[in-house]
Short mmCIF file of C-alpha atoms in Angstrom, two decimals:
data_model
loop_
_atom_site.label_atom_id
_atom_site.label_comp_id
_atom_site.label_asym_id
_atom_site.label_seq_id
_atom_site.Cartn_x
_atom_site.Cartn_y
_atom_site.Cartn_z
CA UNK A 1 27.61 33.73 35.65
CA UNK A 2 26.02 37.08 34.02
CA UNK A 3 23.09 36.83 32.74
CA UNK A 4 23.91 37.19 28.80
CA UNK A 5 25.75 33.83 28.96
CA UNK A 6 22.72 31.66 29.61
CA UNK A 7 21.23 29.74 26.91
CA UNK A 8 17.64 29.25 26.76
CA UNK A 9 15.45 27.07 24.63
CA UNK A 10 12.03 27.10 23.86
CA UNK A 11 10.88 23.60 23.80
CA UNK A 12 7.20 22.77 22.90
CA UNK A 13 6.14 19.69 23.20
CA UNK A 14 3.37 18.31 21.10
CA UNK A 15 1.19 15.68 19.73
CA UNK A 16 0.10 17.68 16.93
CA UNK A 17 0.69 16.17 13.25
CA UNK A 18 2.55 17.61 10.23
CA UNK A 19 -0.33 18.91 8.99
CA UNK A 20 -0.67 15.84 6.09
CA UNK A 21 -2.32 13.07 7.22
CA UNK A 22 -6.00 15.39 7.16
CA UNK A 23 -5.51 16.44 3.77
CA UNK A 24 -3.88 13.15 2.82
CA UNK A 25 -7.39 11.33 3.86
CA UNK A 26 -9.26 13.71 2.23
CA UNK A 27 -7.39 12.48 -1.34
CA UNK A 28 -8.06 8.83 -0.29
CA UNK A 29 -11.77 9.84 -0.10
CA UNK A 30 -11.86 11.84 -3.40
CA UNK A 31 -10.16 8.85 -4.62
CA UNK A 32 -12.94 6.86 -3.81
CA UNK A 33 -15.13 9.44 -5.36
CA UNK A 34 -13.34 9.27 -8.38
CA UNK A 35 -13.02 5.70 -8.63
CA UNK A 36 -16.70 5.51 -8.19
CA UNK A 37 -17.55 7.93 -10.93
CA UNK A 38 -15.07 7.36 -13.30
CA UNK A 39 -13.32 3.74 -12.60
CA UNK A 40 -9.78 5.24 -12.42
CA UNK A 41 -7.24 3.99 -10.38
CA UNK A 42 -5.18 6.31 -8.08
CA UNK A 43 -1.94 5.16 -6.31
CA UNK A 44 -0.25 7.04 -3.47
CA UNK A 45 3.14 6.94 -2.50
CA UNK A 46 3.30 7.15 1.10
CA UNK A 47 7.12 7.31 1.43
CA UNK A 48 7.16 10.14 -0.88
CA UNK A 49 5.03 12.79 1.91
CA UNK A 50 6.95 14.13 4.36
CA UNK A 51 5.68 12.71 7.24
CA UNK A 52 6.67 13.07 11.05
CA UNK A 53 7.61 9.89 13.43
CA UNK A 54 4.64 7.88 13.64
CA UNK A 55 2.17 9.24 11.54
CA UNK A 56 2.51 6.71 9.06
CA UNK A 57 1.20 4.29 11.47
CA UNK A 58 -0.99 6.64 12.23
CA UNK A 59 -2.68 6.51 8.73
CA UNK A 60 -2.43 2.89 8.68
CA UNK A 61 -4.23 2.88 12.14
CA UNK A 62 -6.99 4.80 10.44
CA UNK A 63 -7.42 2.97 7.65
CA UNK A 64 -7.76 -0.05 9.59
CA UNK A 65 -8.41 -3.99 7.91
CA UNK A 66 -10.49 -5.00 5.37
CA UNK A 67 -11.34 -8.61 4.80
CA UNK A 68 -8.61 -8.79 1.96
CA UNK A 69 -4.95 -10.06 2.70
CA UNK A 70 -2.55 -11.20 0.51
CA UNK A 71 1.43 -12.04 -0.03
CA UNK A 72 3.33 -12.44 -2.61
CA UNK A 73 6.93 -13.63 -3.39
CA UNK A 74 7.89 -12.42 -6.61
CA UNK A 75 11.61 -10.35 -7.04
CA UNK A 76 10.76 -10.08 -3.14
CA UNK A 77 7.93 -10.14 -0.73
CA UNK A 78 5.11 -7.87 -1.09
CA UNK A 79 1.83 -7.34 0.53
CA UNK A 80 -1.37 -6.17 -0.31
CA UNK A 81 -3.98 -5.18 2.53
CA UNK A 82 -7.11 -4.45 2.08
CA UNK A 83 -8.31 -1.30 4.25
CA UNK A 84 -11.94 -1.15 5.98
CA UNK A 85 -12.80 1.17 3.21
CA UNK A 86 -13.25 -0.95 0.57
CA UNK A 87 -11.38 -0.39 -2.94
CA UNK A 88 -8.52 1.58 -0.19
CA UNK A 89 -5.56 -0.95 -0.14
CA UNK A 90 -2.24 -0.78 1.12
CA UNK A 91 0.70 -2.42 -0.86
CA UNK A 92 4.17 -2.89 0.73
CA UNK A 93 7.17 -4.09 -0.86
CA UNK A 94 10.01 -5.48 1.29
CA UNK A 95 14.20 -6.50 0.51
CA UNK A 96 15.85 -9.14 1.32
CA UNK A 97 16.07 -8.28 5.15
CA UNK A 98 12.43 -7.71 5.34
CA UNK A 99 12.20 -3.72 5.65
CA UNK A 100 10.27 -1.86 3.75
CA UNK A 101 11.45 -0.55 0.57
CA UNK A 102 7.93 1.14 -0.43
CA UNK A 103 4.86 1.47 0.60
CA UNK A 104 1.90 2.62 -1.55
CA UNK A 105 -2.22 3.10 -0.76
CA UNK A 106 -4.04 2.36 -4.27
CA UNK A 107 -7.72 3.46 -4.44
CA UNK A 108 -8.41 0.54 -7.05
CA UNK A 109 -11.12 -2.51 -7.35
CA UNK A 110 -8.10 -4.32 -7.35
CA UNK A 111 -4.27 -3.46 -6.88
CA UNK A 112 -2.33 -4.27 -10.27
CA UNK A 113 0.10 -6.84 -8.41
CA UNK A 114 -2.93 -8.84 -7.55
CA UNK A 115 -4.01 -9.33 -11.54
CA UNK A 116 -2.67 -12.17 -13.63
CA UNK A 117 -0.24 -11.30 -16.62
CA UNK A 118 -1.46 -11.80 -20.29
CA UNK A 119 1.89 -14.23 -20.86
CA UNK A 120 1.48 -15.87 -17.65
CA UNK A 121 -2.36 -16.75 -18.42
CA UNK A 122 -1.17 -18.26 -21.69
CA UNK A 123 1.50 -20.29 -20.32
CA UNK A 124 -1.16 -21.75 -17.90
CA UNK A 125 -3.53 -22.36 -20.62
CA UNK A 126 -0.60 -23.95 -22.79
CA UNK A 127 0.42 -26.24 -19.53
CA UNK A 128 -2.94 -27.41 -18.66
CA UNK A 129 -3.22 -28.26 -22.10
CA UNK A 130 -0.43 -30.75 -21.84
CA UNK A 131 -1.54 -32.01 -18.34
CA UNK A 132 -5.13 -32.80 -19.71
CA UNK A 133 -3.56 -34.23 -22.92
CA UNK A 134 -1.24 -36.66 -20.80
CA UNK A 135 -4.15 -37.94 -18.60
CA UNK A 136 -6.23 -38.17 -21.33
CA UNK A 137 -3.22 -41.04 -23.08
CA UNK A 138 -2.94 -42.16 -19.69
CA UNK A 139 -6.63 -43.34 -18.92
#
């Protein structure tokens, strides 16, 4: 076999990232800078960043858990995580078959799933209403 018919590949091997989870941080923090100063809400998409196998979790890992948890079932499951760094949440949305359609970290006092609609607030008000007015012929 002559030499000019050998194939040869130069494989590194690596644990080094894409390059955009540093400067992806750094946004969450001026985030938090921003949200400080000025009260407005930022939202990241994560599944829009191109990111390599595992640095996703990687992020996450970072982030870590805050003392906030919450799911909700509503046109599917979501769930909203609160990170260490408060007013840093994560919010995932999952189908049917439970795998992740999208996946979002909001920089927010609150995440906007999380708040009560204006309609649904006056539908409770109108149905307590009624409840209190039938107790009230009841007693």
């Amino acid at each position: 076999m002559s030499s000019s018919s050998v194939v040869q590949f130069n494989i590194q091997v690596s644990n080094d990232l894409t390059q955009n989870v540093k400067p992806l941080l750094h946004e969450i923090k001026h985030a938090l800078d921003n949200l400080i100063e000025t009260g407005q809400t930022t939202i990241i998409d994560l599944r829009s960043i191109p990111l390599a196998p595992g640095e996703e979790d990687y992020i996450l890992k970072t982030l870590g858990l805050g003392e906030v948890q919450a799911k909700l079932d509503a046109l599917g499951l979501s769930e909203v995580i609160e990170t260490q760094y408060a007013g840093v949440w994560i919010v995932t949305h999952y189908n049917d078959e439970n795998h992740i359609i999208s996946r979002f970290i909001e920089v927010t006092t609150m995440p906007e799933i999380l708040s009560s609609q204006t309609e649904d607030i006056m539908a409770a008000y109108s149905n307590l209403a009624i409840t209190l007015q039938d107790d009230l012929e009841i007693n």
